[in-house]
Amino acid sequence: MPASPLLMIPGPVEVAPSVVQALSAPPPGHASGRFLAAMQACLRSMRTLWRSGPGAQPFILPGGGTAAMEMAVSNAADPGTKAVVVRTGLFSDRMAEMLRRRGAEVLIHDAAPGEAPDPQALDALLRDDQGITVLALTHVDTSTGVLLDLEEFLRIGRNRGVLTIVDAVCSLGAEPLAMLEWGAWAVVAASQKALGGPPGLALVMASPWALEARRRLAVPPPLSYDYQSWTSVMEACEEGRFAYFGTPATGLVLALEAAMEELFRLGGEDAPLEFPRRHRLAARAIRAGLGVLGLEMLPARESIAASGLSAVRYPRGIGSELLEAVLAEGVVLAPGLHPQIRDETFRIGHLGPVVYRDDALVRTVEALGRGLRACGREADVSAAVRAAGDVLAAER
Ligand code: PMP
């Protein structure tokens, strides 16, 4: 069998050998000691990684990022709730649609693709319309690579007394995040991104305020997404006891446990900060290479560019054939995703434990340079590789 190409997309990501090993084991029973130990470890690690404080409730459910978003949304909004969505791309639109389907009235605080919405204008909107009670934020929108100044947006939400929902699917582990300190109400993620697990698990952290907001809902959420369906199960698992609501994805939880062990092995005790630091370094290295290759980023400024992926503009006259040429070099990159700019952009993931592999980062730059050449463009591949390598070497 030929070696798999290097997966440099913004999820699913390259996983550690220990994760592959966990995936190849028979899925254990959901009341087994082995499974309960894995759930306990994962739930505890979530508290550390989210920096959630002891009063928050972590949930691990079968599904993915979308399911996690659905859970947070449907436990926060009633029909008629007025919500504002800060829009940075496709995933903000998804959150808006979920809120609408829940019967909420949705306002969009918008920005052009590649730009971040203005926090002061949001503050004015919340001040002038006291009827708004829910604020939805996408920390990193994977369709644009735009990073929101989450701390600032949450500060505004807290001051204005609204319930905040954060989609951290593409940021958790790759960007600094402090749920309790920053005052986020619900923060959702998924297994297949920076955490370095396989796809298939929805990860939700609900603050005590989010749990209380659920208790006050007039219309309960769908049973399978209800915080109240799962709370006692998660509490039991965290104490190493069995409880049942729906059959958990036992095999995937073992793989997530292995992924989180790897994350803490790489990042050490300070992993919630160290992992994002390493993602930032990887981003700088990749972008140093992009600069030499003459490629432009979609995010308007480096300060709003995510650490876990680079959304890049195709050079004029080139399209998806570039990704095919890069794949011929053994590296998988992702096409554009945002409907408005799908054909003008592609995306490079530098997400998950691969950010600790200098060889993989440099190889990605090299493959991109060679791909450009295969498409008939001039590209100084060795200078690009050197630029990326220099950034990494400076930190060693
Ligand atoms: N939100 C963001 C920011 C994402 O990047 C993604 C996945 N790309 C999702 C939500 C949805 O997650 P999933 O595809 O696992 O349902």
XYZ file of C-alpha atoms and ligand atoms in Angstrom:
412
model
C 0.000 0.000 0.000
C 1.452 3.440 -0.870
C 2.171 5.761 2.072
C -0.752 8.076 2.866
C -0.264 11.668 1.755
C 0.408 14.235 4.461
C -2.964 15.639 5.547
C -2.516 19.406 5.873
C -6.166 20.447 5.881
C -8.035 22.226 8.690
C -9.532 18.990 9.960
C -9.585 16.093 10.036
C -5.897 16.227 10.879
C -2.878 13.946 11.020
C -3.229 11.822 14.168
C -0.572 10.276 16.390
C 0.271 6.541 16.053
C -1.260 5.977 19.504
C -4.582 7.282 18.153
C -4.438 4.876 15.212
C -3.712 2.083 17.650
C -6.694 3.031 19.818
C -8.914 3.094 16.727
C -7.855 -0.391 15.732
C -8.931 -1.940 19.059
C -12.415 -3.496 19.344
C -14.856 -0.893 20.730
C -15.353 -1.676 24.431
C -18.746 -1.940 26.126
C -20.141 1.299 27.442
C -20.305 0.020 31.025
C -16.768 -1.393 30.953
C -14.080 -0.082 33.265
C -11.874 0.621 30.230
C -14.461 2.896 28.619
C -15.389 4.667 31.859
C -11.713 5.393 32.549
C -11.338 6.901 29.071
C -14.449 9.071 29.504
C -13.245 10.210 32.898
C -9.851 11.186 31.490
C -11.362 13.010 28.501
C -13.922 14.934 30.569
C -11.227 16.029 33.019
C -8.910 17.049 30.175
C -11.727 19.093 28.675
C -11.991 21.120 31.893
C -8.261 21.864 31.702
C -8.221 22.699 27.992
C -11.340 24.883 28.078
C -10.130 26.519 31.325
C -13.764 26.250 32.263
C -13.765 26.381 36.059
C -15.179 23.598 38.238
C -18.868 24.584 37.900
C -19.056 23.960 34.145
C -20.370 20.727 32.652
C -18.466 18.979 29.835
C -20.347 16.774 27.354
C -18.904 14.235 24.912
C -21.457 12.969 22.408
C -21.388 11.076 19.139
C -21.464 13.597 16.298
C -19.094 16.378 15.336
C -18.746 20.125 15.443
C -22.153 20.678 13.877
C -23.853 18.515 16.488
C -21.979 20.370 19.216
C -23.208 23.698 17.812
C -26.762 22.347 17.638
C -26.606 21.346 21.274
C -25.385 24.743 22.434
C -27.890 26.625 20.288
C -30.946 24.545 21.141
C -30.230 24.781 24.889
C -29.836 28.572 24.691
C -32.647 29.930 22.537
C -36.416 29.689 22.673
C -38.782 30.484 19.813
C -38.885 34.278 19.711
C -35.478 34.778 21.329
C -33.605 37.637 19.734
C -30.019 36.715 18.849
C -27.093 38.345 17.117
C -24.534 36.357 15.133
C -21.100 37.875 14.554
C -20.372 36.750 11.027
C -16.899 35.762 9.895
C -17.792 33.049 7.390
C -19.723 29.906 6.555
C -19.821 28.541 10.092
C -21.312 31.748 11.458
C -24.033 31.343 8.818
C -24.601 27.802 10.073
C -25.066 29.080 13.620
C -27.544 31.701 12.334
C -29.536 29.037 10.493
C -29.658 26.833 13.593
C -30.957 29.764 15.635
C -33.606 30.519 12.989
C -34.765 26.907 12.974
C -35.113 27.153 16.708
C -37.530 30.014 16.025
C -35.187 32.789 17.082
C -35.087 36.189 15.445
C -31.536 36.571 14.125
C -29.551 39.730 13.469
C -26.235 39.471 11.618
C -23.255 41.607 12.607
C -21.366 41.285 9.366
C -17.966 41.755 7.776
C -16.637 41.066 4.285
C -14.863 37.690 3.833
C -11.362 38.085 5.266
C -12.375 40.896 7.612
C -13.442 40.762 11.251
C -16.574 42.601 12.420
C -16.100 45.686 14.564
C -16.510 45.041 18.307
C -17.539 48.624 19.092
C -20.382 48.478 16.573
C -21.550 45.265 18.225
C -21.458 46.958 21.601
C -23.640 49.761 20.231
C -26.066 47.228 18.755
C -26.439 45.455 22.111
C -26.791 48.770 23.933
C -29.498 50.054 21.572
C -31.483 46.824 21.365
C -31.986 45.482 24.863
C -34.186 42.729 23.453
C -31.130 40.786 22.249
C -30.346 38.020 24.715
C -28.054 35.657 22.774
C -24.693 36.383 21.115
C -23.105 33.767 18.828
C -19.407 33.944 18.011
C -17.136 31.856 15.788
C -13.652 32.002 17.302
C -12.014 30.894 14.045
C -14.105 30.525 10.927
C -12.538 27.744 8.905
C -13.964 29.071 5.642
C -12.051 32.362 5.873
C -9.271 31.655 8.377
C -10.419 34.741 10.295
C -9.698 34.843 14.023
C -12.028 36.849 16.223
C -10.712 38.802 19.196
C -12.772 36.487 21.379
C -11.777 37.985 24.713
C -12.949 41.409 23.565
C -16.239 40.165 22.078
C -16.955 38.153 25.224
C -16.179 41.169 27.395
C -18.820 43.106 25.473
C -21.297 40.238 25.785
C -20.670 39.988 29.522
C -21.077 43.732 30.075
C -24.342 43.722 28.138
C -25.625 40.662 30.011
C -26.263 38.376 27.022
C -25.840 34.609 26.777
C -22.769 33.818 24.656
C -22.241 30.761 22.463
C -18.733 30.198 21.091
C -17.945 27.931 18.164
C -14.367 26.954 19.021
C -14.354 23.912 16.706
C -11.373 25.179 14.744
C -9.675 27.061 17.575
C -9.742 25.011 20.733
C -6.155 23.958 21.385
C -4.849 26.182 18.588
C -5.714 29.607 20.049
C -5.607 30.738 23.668
C -9.047 30.493 25.258
C -10.069 30.954 28.891
C -13.752 30.163 29.178
C -14.317 31.120 32.819
C -12.085 34.173 32.902
C -13.468 35.525 29.628
C -17.052 34.762 30.632
C -18.203 32.464 27.796
C -21.478 30.636 28.484
C -21.105 27.661 26.135
C -18.013 26.701 24.138
C -18.151 23.916 21.558
C -15.459 21.925 19.773
C -14.947 18.631 17.956
C -12.501 15.754 18.138
C -10.882 16.039 14.702
C -9.213 19.448 14.840
C -6.422 20.771 17.093
C -7.079 18.079 19.695
C -5.734 15.553 17.191
C -8.469 12.899 17.388
C -10.515 11.221 14.663
C -13.765 12.818 13.444
C -16.965 11.756 15.165
C -17.268 13.373 18.595
C -19.066 16.554 19.617
C -17.500 18.297 22.608
C -19.559 20.853 24.504
C -18.754 22.792 27.665
C -21.720 24.468 29.340
C -21.142 27.025 32.078
C -23.439 27.068 35.127
C -25.195 30.051 33.499
C -25.812 28.078 30.302
C -27.237 25.186 32.348
C -29.483 27.635 34.181
C -30.608 29.204 30.877
C -31.642 25.716 29.694
C -33.736 25.252 32.840
C -35.576 28.483 32.027
C -36.429 27.559 28.393
C -40.126 27.520 27.559
C -39.646 24.950 24.781
C -37.240 22.109 25.576
C -34.490 21.268 23.062
C -34.566 18.002 21.068
C -34.202 15.148 23.537
C -30.907 13.898 22.108
C -29.299 17.348 22.410
C -30.766 18.325 25.768
C -28.163 19.166 28.430
C -30.593 17.568 30.871
C -30.582 14.225 29.009
C -26.825 13.901 29.334
C -25.781 15.704 32.516
C -26.239 12.773 34.880
C -24.451 10.454 32.406
C -21.449 12.768 32.172
C -21.384 13.252 35.954
C -21.404 9.482 36.448
C -18.639 8.924 33.890
C -16.489 11.574 35.527
C -16.818 9.625 38.775
C -16.040 6.362 36.961
C -19.626 5.083 37.220
C -21.947 3.843 34.486
C -25.152 5.603 33.512
C -27.126 5.389 30.282
C -28.972 7.791 28.041
C -27.742 6.847 24.540
C -24.931 4.510 23.511
C -21.678 6.477 23.390
C -19.156 6.114 20.557
C -16.913 3.971 22.768
C -14.146 3.321 20.245
C -13.871 6.997 19.358
C -13.659 7.987 23.013
C -10.655 5.668 23.422
C -9.068 7.392 20.428
C -9.828 10.819 21.912
C -8.216 9.740 25.157
C -5.051 8.778 23.242
C -5.151 12.108 21.366
C -5.437 14.107 24.571
C -2.582 12.156 26.159
C -0.478 13.039 23.133
C -1.514 16.688 23.415
C -0.370 16.847 27.045
C 2.802 14.887 26.241
C 3.698 17.451 23.557
C 2.497 20.558 25.361
C 3.417 19.557 28.893
C 1.559 20.723 31.978
C 1.099 24.116 30.412
C -0.528 22.573 27.304
C -3.588 24.907 27.213
C -1.167 27.756 26.523
C 1.774 25.890 25.035
C -0.234 24.129 22.311
C -1.582 27.455 20.961
C 1.934 28.955 21.142
C 3.213 26.148 18.967
C 0.321 26.641 16.520
C 1.229 30.311 16.241
C 4.829 29.368 15.471
C 3.718 26.883 12.800
C 1.495 29.559 11.257
C 4.409 32.002 11.150
C 6.649 29.397 9.510
C 4.083 28.452 6.851
C 3.346 32.119 6.131
C 7.040 32.959 5.827
C 7.123 30.322 3.085
C 3.943 31.689 1.487
C 5.469 35.161 1.431
C 8.543 33.965 -0.465
C 6.282 32.130 -2.908
C 4.390 35.371 -3.501
C 1.091 34.058 -2.142
C -1.387 36.330 -0.366
C -3.498 35.544 2.652
C -7.275 36.068 2.671
C -7.465 37.561 6.209
C -6.860 41.258 5.862
C -4.290 41.484 8.676
C -2.020 39.039 10.483
C -3.715 40.005 13.766
C -6.981 38.459 12.526
C -5.385 35.414 10.873
C -5.928 32.100 12.666
C -3.043 30.019 13.997
C -4.454 26.667 12.880
C -4.991 27.360 9.218
C -4.028 29.710 6.425
C -6.704 30.742 3.929
C -4.717 31.752 0.856
C -5.637 33.452 -2.401
C -4.777 31.534 -5.565
C -2.360 33.413 -7.799
C -4.193 34.995 -10.725
C -4.998 32.456 -13.432
C -4.575 29.371 -11.228
C -7.272 27.334 -9.539
C -7.747 23.896 -8.080
C -5.113 22.401 -10.418
C -2.640 23.777 -7.884
C -4.056 21.475 -5.206
C -3.753 18.527 -7.580
C -0.132 19.409 -8.269
C 0.566 19.689 -4.524
C -1.114 16.330 -3.968
C 1.223 14.834 -6.579
C 3.981 15.989 -4.180
C 2.340 13.989 -1.397
C 0.556 16.759 0.518
C -3.205 17.278 0.795
C -4.446 20.869 0.999
C -8.088 21.983 1.181
C -10.091 23.895 -1.412
C -11.949 27.125 -0.667
C -15.121 26.749 1.356
C -16.749 30.158 1.667
C -19.421 30.382 -1.069
C -18.441 33.928 -2.070
C -14.736 33.170 -2.552
C -14.670 29.418 -3.025
C -12.889 29.568 -6.383
C -10.412 32.233 -5.337
C -8.987 30.602 -2.236
C -7.491 27.423 -0.865
C -6.657 26.473 2.692
C -3.660 24.976 4.459
C -4.222 23.325 7.833
C -1.437 23.551 10.390
C -3.639 22.141 13.061
C -3.152 19.511 15.751
C -0.037 17.621 16.803
C 1.489 18.046 13.325
C 2.540 21.563 14.412
C 5.284 19.867 16.436
C 6.654 18.212 13.274
C 9.009 20.699 11.638
C 9.608 18.251 8.785
C 5.895 18.184 7.914
C 5.590 21.985 7.994
C 8.623 22.476 5.780
C 7.491 19.694 3.456
C 4.170 21.472 3.003
C 5.895 24.673 1.896
C 8.133 22.694 -0.426
C 5.194 20.814 -1.980
C 3.338 24.089 -2.508
C 6.361 25.651 -4.214
C 6.805 22.640 -6.452
C 3.095 22.645 -7.191
C 3.303 26.255 -8.326
C 6.146 25.317 -10.623
C 4.172 22.400 -12.027
C 1.451 24.966 -12.823
C 3.971 26.952 -14.813
C 4.808 29.630 -12.242
C 8.218 30.719 -11.120
C 8.816 29.824 -7.503
C 12.002 29.908 -5.446
C 11.245 26.705 -3.587
C 14.514 26.477 -1.677
C 14.220 30.086 -0.465
C 10.657 29.390 0.697
C 11.762 26.242 2.510
C 14.618 28.173 4.109
C 12.285 30.966 5.241
C 9.945 28.489 6.920
C 12.842 26.564 8.452
C 14.409 29.763 9.802
C 11.243 30.688 11.684
C 11.151 27.254 13.292
C 14.895 27.211 14.022
C 14.733 30.622 15.736
C 12.482 29.128 18.412
C 14.571 26.073 19.126
N -17.461 25.105 13.109
C -16.250 25.287 12.565
C -15.512 26.546 12.859
C -15.682 24.282 11.779
O -14.482 24.439 11.253
C -16.410 23.107 11.526
C -15.836 21.987 10.686
N -15.022 22.369 9.651
C -17.672 22.983 12.099
C -18.162 23.996 12.892
C -18.515 21.776 11.856
O -17.914 20.646 12.377
P -18.217 19.203 11.779
O -17.796 19.242 10.343
O -17.391 18.287 12.632
O -19.670 18.958 11.932
